[in-house]
Coordinates of C-alpha atoms in Angstrom, one line a residue:
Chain A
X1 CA 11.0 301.0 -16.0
X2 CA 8.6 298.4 -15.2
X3 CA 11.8 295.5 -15.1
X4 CA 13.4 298.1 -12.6
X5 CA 10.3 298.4 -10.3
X6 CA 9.5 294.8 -10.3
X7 CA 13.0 294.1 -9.3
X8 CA 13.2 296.7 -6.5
X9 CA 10.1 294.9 -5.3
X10 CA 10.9 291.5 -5.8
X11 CA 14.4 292.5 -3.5
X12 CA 12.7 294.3 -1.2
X13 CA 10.1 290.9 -1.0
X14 CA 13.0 289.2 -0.2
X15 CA 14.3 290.9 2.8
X16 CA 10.3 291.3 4.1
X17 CA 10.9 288.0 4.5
X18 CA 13.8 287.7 6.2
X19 CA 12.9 289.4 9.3
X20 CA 16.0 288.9 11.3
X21 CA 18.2 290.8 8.7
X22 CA 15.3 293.8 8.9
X23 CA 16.1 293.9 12.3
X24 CA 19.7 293.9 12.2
X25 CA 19.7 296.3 9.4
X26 CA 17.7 298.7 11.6
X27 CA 19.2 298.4 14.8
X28 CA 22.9 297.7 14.4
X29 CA 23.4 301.3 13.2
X30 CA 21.4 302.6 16.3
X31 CA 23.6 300.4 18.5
X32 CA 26.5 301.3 16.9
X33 CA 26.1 305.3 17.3
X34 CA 25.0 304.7 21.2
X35 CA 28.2 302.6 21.8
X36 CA 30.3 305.6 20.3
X37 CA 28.4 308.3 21.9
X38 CA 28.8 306.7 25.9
X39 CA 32.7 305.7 24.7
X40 CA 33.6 309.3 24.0
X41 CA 32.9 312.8 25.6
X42 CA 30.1 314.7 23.8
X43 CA 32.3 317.2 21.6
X44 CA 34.1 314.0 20.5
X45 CA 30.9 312.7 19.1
X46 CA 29.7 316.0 17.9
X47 CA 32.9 315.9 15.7
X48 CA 32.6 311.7 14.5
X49 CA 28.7 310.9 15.1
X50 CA 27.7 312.8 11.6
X51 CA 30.8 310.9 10.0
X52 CA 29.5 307.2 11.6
X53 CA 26.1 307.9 10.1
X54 CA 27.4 308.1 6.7
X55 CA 29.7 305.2 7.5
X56 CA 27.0 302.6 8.4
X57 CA 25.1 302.3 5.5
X58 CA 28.5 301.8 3.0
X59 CA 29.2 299.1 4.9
X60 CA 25.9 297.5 5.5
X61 CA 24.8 297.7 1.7
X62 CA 28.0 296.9 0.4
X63 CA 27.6 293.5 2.4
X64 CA 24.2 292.6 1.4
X65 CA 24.4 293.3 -2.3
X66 CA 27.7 291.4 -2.4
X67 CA 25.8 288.6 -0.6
X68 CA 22.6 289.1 -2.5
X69 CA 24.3 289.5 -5.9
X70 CA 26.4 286.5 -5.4
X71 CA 23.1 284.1 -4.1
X72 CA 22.2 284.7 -7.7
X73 CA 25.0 283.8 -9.3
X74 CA 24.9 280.6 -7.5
X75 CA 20.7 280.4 -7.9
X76 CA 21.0 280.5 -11.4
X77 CA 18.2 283.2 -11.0
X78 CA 20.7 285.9 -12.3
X79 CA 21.9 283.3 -15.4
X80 CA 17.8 282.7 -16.2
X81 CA 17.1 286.7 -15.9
X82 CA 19.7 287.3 -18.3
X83 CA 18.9 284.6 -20.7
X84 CA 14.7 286.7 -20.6
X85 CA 14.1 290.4 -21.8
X86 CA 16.0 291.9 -18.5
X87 CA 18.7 294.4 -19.6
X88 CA 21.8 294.9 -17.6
X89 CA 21.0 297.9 -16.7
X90 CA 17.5 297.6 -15.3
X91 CA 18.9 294.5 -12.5
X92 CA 21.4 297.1 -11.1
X93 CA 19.0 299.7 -11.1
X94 CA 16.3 297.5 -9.3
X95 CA 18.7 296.8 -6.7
X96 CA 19.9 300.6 -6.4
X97 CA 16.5 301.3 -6.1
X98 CA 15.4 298.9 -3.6
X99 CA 18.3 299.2 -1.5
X100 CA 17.8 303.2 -1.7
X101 CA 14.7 302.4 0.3
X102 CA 16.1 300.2 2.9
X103 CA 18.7 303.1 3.3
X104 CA 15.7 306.1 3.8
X105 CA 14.4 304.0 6.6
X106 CA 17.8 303.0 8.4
X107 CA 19.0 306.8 7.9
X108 CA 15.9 307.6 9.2
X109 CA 15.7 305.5 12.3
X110 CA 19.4 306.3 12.5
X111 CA 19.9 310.2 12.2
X112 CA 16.5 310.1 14.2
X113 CA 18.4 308.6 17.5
X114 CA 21.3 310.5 17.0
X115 CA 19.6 313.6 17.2
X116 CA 16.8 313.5 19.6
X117 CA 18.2 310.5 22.3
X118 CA 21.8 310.9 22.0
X119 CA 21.7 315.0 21.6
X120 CA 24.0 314.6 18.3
X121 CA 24.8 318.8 17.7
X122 CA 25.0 319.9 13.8
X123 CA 25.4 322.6 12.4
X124 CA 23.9 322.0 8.9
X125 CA 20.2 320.8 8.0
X126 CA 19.0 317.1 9.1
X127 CA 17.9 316.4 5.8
X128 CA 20.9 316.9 4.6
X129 CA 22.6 314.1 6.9
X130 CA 19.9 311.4 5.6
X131 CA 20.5 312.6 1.9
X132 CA 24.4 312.0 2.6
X133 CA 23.6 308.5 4.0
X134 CA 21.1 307.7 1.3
X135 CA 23.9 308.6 -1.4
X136 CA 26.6 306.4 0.7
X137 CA 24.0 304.1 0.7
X138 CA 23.8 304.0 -2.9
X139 CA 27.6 303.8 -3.7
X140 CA 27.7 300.9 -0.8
X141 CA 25.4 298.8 -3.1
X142 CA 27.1 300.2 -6.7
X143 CA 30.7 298.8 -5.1
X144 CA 29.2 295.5 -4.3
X145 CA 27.5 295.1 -7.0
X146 CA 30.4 295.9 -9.1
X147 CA 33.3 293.9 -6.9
X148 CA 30.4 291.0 -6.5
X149 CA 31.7 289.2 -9.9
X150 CA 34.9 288.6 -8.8
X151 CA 33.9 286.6 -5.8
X152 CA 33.2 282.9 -6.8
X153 CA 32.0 282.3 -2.8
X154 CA 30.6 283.3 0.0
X155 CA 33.9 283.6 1.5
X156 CA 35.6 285.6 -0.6
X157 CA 33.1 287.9 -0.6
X158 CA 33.3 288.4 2.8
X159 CA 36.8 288.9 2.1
X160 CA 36.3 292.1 0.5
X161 CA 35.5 294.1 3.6
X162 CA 38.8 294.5 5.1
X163 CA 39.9 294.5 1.5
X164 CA 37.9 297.3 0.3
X165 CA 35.8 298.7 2.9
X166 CA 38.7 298.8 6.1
X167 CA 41.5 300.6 4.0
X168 CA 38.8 303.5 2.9
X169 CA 37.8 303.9 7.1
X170 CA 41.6 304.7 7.8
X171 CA 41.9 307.4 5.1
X172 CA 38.7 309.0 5.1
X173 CA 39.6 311.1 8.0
X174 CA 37.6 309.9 10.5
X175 CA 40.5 308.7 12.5
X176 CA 43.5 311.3 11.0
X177 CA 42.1 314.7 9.1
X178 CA 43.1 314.0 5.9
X179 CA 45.2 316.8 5.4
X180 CA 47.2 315.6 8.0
X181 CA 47.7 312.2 6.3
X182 CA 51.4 311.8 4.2
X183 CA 52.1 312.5 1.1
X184 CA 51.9 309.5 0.0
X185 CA 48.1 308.8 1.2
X186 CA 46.6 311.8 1.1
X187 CA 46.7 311.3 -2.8
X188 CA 45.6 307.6 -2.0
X189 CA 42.5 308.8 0.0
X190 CA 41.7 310.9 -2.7
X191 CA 41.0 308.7 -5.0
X192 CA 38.5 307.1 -2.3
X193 CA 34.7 307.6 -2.4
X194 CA 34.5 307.4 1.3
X195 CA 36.5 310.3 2.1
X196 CA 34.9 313.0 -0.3
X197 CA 31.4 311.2 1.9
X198 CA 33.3 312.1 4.7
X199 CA 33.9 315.3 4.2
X200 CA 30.4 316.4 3.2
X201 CA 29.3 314.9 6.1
X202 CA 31.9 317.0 8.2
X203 CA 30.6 320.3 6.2
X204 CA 27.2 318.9 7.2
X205 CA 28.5 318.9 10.4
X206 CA 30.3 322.5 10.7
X207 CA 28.5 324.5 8.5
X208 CA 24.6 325.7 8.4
X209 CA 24.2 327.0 4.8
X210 CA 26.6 324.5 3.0
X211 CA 29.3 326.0 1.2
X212 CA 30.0 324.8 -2.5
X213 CA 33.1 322.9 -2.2
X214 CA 31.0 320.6 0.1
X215 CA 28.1 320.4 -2.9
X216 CA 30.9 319.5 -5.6
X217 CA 32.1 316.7 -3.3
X218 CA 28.3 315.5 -3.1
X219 CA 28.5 315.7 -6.6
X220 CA 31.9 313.3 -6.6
X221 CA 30.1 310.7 -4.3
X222 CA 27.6 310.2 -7.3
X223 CA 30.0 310.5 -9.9
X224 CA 31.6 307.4 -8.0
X225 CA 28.0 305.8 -7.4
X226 CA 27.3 306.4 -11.7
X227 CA 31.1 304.7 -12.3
X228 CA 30.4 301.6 -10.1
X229 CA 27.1 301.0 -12.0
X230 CA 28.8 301.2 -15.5
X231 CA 31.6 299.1 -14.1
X232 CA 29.1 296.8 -12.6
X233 CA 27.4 296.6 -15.9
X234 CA 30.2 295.5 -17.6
X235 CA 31.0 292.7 -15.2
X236 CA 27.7 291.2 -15.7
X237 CA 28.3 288.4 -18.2
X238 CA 25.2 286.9 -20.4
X239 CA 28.0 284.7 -21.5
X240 CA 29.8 282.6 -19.1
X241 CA 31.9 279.7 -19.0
Chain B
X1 CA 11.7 272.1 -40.2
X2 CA 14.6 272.9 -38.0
X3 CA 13.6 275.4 -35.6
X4 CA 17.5 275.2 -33.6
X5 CA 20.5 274.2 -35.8
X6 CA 23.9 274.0 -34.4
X7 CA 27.2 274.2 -36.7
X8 CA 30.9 273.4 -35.7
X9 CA 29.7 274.4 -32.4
X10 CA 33.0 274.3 -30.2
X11 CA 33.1 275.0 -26.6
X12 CA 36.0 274.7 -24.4
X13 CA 35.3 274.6 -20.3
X14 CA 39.0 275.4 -18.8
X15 CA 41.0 273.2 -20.3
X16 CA 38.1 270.3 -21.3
X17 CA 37.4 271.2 -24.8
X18 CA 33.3 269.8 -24.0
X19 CA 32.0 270.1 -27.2
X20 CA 34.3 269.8 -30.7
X21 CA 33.3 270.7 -34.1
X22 CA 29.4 269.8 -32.9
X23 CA 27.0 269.9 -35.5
X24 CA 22.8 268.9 -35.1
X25 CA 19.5 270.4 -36.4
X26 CA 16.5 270.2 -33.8
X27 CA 12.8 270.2 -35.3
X28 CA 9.6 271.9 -33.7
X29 CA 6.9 270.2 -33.3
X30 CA 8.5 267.2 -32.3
X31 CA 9.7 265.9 -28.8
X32 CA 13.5 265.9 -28.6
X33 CA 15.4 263.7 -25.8
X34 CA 18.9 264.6 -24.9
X35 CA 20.8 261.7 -23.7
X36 CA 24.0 260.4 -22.6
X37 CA 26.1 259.8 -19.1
X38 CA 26.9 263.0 -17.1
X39 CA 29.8 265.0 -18.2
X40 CA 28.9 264.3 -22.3
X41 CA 28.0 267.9 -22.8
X42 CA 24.4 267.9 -22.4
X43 CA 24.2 270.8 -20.5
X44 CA 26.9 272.6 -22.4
X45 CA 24.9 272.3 -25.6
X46 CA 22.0 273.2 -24.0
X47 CA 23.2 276.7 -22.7
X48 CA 24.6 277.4 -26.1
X49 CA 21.2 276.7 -27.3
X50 CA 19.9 279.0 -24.9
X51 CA 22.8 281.6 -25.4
X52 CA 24.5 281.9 -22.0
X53 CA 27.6 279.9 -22.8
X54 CA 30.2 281.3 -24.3
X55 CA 31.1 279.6 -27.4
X56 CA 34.9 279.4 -28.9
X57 CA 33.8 279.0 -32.7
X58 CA 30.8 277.5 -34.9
X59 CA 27.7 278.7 -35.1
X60 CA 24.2 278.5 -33.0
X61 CA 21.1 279.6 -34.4
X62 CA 17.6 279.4 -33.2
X63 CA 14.5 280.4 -34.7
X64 CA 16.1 281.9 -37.3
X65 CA 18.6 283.7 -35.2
X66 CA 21.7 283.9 -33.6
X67 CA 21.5 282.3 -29.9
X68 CA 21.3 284.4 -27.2
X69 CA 20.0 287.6 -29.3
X70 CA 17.8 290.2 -28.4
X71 CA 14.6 288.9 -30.0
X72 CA 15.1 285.6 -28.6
X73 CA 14.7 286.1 -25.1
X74 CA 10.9 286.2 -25.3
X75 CA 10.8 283.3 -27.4
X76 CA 13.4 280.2 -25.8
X77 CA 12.1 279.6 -22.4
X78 CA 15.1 277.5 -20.2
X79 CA 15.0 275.4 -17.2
X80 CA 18.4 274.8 -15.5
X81 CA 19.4 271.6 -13.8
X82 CA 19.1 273.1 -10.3
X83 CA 15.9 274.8 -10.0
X84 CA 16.6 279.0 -10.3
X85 CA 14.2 280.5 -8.8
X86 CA 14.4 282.4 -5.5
X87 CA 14.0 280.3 -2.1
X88 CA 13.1 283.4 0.1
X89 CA 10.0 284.2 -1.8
X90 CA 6.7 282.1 -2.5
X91 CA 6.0 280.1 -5.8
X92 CA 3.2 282.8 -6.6
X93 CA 5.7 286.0 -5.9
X94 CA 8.8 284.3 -8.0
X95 CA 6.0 283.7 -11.0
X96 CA 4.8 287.6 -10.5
X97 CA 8.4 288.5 -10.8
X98 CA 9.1 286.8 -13.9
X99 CA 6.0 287.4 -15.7
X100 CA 6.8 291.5 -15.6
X101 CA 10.0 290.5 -16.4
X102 CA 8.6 288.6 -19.2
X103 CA 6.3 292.0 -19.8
X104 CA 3.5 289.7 -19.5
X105 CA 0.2 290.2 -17.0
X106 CA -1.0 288.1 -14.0
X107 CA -3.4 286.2 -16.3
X108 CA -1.3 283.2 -17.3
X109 CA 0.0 282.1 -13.6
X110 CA -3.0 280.3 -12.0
X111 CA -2.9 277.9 -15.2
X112 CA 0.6 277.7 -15.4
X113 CA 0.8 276.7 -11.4
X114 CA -1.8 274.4 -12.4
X115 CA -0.1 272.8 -15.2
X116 CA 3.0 271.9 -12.7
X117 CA 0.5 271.0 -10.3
X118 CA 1.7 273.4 -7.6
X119 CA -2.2 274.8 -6.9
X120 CA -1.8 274.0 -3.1
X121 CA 1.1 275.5 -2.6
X122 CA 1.5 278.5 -4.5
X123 CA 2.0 280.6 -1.5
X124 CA 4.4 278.5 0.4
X125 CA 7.8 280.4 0.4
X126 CA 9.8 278.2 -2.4
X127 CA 12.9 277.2 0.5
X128 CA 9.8 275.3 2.2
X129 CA 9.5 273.3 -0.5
X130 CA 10.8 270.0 -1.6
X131 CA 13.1 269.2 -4.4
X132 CA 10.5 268.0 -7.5
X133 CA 7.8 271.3 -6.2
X134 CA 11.2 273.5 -6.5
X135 CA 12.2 272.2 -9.9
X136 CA 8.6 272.3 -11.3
X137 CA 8.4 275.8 -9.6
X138 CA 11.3 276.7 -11.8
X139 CA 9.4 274.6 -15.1
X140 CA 6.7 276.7 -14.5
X141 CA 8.6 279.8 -14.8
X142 CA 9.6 278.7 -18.2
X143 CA 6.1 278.4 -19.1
X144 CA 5.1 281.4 -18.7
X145 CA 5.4 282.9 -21.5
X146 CA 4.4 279.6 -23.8
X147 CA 7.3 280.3 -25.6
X148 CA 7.9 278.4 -28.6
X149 CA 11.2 276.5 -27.5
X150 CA 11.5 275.2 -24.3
X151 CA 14.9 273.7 -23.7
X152 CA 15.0 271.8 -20.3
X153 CA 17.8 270.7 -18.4
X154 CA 16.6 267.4 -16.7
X155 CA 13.2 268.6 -15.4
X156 CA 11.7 265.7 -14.0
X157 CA 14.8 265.1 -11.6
X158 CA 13.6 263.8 -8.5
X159 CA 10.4 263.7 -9.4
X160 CA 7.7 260.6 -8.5
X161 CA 6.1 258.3 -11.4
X162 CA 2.6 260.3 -11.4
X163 CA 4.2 263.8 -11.6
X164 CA 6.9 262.8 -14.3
X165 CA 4.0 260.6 -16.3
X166 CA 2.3 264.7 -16.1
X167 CA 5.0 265.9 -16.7
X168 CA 5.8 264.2 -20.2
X169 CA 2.4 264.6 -21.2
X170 CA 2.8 268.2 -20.4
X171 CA 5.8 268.1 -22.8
X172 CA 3.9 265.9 -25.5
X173 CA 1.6 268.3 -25.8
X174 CA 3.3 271.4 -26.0
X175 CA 5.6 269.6 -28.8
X176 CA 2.2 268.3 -30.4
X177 CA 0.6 271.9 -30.8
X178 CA 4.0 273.3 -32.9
X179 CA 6.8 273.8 -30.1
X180 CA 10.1 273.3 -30.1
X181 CA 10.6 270.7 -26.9
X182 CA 14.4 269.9 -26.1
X183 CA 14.2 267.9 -22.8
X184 CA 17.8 266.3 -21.6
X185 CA 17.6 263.1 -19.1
X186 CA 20.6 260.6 -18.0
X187 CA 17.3 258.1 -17.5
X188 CA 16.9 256.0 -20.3
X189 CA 13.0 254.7 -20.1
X190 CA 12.1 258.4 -19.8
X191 CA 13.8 258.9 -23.1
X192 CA 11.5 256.4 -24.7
X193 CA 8.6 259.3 -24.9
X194 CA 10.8 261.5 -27.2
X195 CA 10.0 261.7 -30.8
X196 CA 13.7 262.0 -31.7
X197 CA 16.7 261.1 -29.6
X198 CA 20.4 262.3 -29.5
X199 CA 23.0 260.5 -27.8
X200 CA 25.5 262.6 -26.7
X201 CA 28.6 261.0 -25.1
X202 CA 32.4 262.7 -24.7
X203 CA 30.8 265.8 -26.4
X204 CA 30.0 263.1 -29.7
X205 CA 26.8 262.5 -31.2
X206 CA 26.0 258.8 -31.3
X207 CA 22.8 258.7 -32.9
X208 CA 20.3 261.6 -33.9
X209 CA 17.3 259.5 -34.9
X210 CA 13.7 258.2 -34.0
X211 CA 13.4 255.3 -31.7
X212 CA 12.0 253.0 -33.9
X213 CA 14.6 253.5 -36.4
X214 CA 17.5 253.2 -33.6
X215 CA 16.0 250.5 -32.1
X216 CA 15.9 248.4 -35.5
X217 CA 19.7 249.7 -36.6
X218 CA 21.1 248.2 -33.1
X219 CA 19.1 245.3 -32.9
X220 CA 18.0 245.9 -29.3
X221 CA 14.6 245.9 -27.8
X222 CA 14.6 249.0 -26.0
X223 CA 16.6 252.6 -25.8
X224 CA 18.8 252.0 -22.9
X225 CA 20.5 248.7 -24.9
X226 CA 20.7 250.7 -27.9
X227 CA 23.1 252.8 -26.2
X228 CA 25.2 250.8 -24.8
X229 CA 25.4 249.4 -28.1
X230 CA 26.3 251.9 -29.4
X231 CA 28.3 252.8 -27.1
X232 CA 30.2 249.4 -27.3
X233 CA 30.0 249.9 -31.3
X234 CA 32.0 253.3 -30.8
X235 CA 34.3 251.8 -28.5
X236 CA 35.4 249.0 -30.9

């Protein structure tokens, strides 16, 4: 327990000092839902806003643990961790953990604009939209921590957002209801994490006592999150060449 | 004794088979230099020491165990070449880290940042630093714990006469009081402090012996002509 809290902090350390990605973290979201709310009529946003609040933090954490993860592969820092009494387990965790913060505080800040500056209407609890984004939060960093071995570079990890990340946005039925997608896709989109986030956040949106179909596809968002850390696990080599 | 033995250690790095059929036994207690021209497979035998390489057959035991094993990672403390520690925090927050990673208390830092000499700048972020204060930012780390092998990948790289003269006596006395101390260096006069010195060249062992013992088997005055010596020797 004690390896996962230090390591939380320690990340969380990091980013304290790195001020300008704070910021960014923080704000891009906000900016982000503003541009989309003056771009489209308000029942237009009612319908996507809830949806781009869950979208934001996938994408966000899924960048900075790939980045992160990879700075220390390249450090060394990840090579020396592994080679003291760290398990696996406990550097994934930290970064869950630490990035589970950074996610309360830009769903926060986030769901916090939406609702009281840009009059985002819901019918389902607020809490309920941060927990969502929190949980999308949590499978952003899982997937990057998991993909992060197979990039040997900067570049490649870049890479993996339109690999990855851009296929997910089309099929998660924030641009076609899914139902409506073909026969091939729909299958496609649901194997997807992004869509079952999707749709809880459109249950969140439609519905004031949530009904359980939209609780069992929370549950599938963490199953995803639980898969990613085991696979992420795996990939993390003591051993390398 | 022979606190790290290696047997029929191979390795193979892509298609370079690094290290073939690689045998040596290193002693605690004493001061060990690894030497030889870059690309011999210094730091491949190192991180199978250490238990991060993976190995394609032989056998790599330390302390009594297998590299890389559960036990050991209290026990073998490792410096890389390039210094692994983290740039975006300060020398005193990346020694906090790994001291709970270690499961160790705060107790030991301000005498291990002493014993690098780093006091007057233990809370500059590390990234601010230059090269030698990074590298013994990272030696320090490896301290911590006063494990009882230290294996370290060309440690006083970069570093000016005083600090590697502190350095080596740093290392002197850690072998002095029991340690295991495996320090590799491509300069030869450093090697001259070691106790016992392996020549590693092309993933070969050249010699495995005390200096005065090399010294009088090549004829040569100093370490750096016994290898080329030797490396002449090997060559005809």
């Amino acid at each position: 327990m004690n390896r996962i809290t230090s390591t939380a902090q320690r990340v969380l350390k990091q980013l304290r000092h790195d001020r300008r990605t704070m910021a960014l973290l923080m704000i891009v979201p906000v900016f982000l839902m503003a541009l989309v709310s003056w771009i489209f009529p308000q029942p237009v946003f009612d319908r996507i806003g809830l949806s781009m609040l869950g979208i934001f933090p996938f994408i966000t954490m899924f960048l900075v643990t790939s980045i992160a993860t990879l700075r220390e592969r390249q450090s060394g820092t990840l090579e020396r961790l592994l080679s003291m009494p760290m398990r696996k387990v406990d550097f994934i965790i930290g970064y869950q953990l630490a990035f589970a913060v950074l996610s309360l505080l830009q769903s926060l800040i986030a769901v916090g604009v939406a609702v009281w500056w840009l009059n985002l209407q819901f019918a389902g609890p607020k809490w309920m939209a941060i927990v969502v984004a929190m949980s999308v939060a949590q499978l952003g960093t899982a997937l990057g921590l998991a993909l992060s071995a197979l990039a040997q570079t900067e570049f490649q990890a870049v890479q993996f957002l339109p690999a990855v990340i851009i296929p997910q946005l089309f099929l998660c039925g924030l641009f076609v209801p899914r139902d409506s997608l073909n026969h091939i896709l729909q299958p496609i989109s649901n194997l997807l994490p992004l869509s079952y986030a999707v749709d809880v956040l459109n249950g969140v949106s439609a519905q004031a006592t949530l009904s359980s179909e939209v609780w069992w596809k929370f549950g599938v968002i963490w199953a995803f999150v639980v898969g990613c850390v085991v696979i992420g696990s795996l990939t993390l080599k003591r051993r390398s060449i | 004794m022979a606190s790290i033995s290696v047997r029929n250690l191979t390795v193979r790095r892509g298609h370079n088979v690094v290290l073939s059929d690689f045998s040596v036994a290193i002693d605690a207690g004493r001061l060990t230099g690894l030497v030889g021209p870059s690309g011999g497979g210094k730091t491949t035998l190192i991180r199978s020491i250490v238990g991060v390489q993976r190995i394609l057959s032989g056998e790599v035991m330390v302390l009594g165990e297998p590299a890389g094993s559960p036990s050991l990672r209290h026990r073998v403390g490792y410096v890389t070449q390039a210094p692994s520690v983290y740039g975006d925090l300060t020398v005193l927050e990346n020694l906090e880290y790994f001291a709970r990673v270690l499961g160790l208390d705060n107790s030991r830092i301000p005498f291990t940042i002493d014993s690098v000499d780093l006091n007057h700048r233990a809370t500059a972020r590390v990234a601010s630093l230059s090269g030698g204060e990074r590298s013994r930012c990272s030696l320090a780390i490896a301290l911590l714990g006063q494990p009882p092998v230290l294996v370290l990948d060309e440690p006083t790289v970069g570093l000016d006469p005083v600090l590697r003269r502190d350095l080596w006596a740093l290392f002197r006395r850690l072998a002095d009081a029991g340690n295991t101390v495996l320090v590799s260096s491509h300069v030869m006069d450093e090697a001259e402090r070691c106790d016992t010195l392996l020549l590693l060249r092309d993933g070969k062992l050249l010699a495995n012996e005390e200096i005065p013992s090399l010294l009088t088997r090549t004829g040569t005055n100093n370490v750096e002509q016994a290898f080329l010596a030797l490396i002449d020797g090997a060559a005809a």
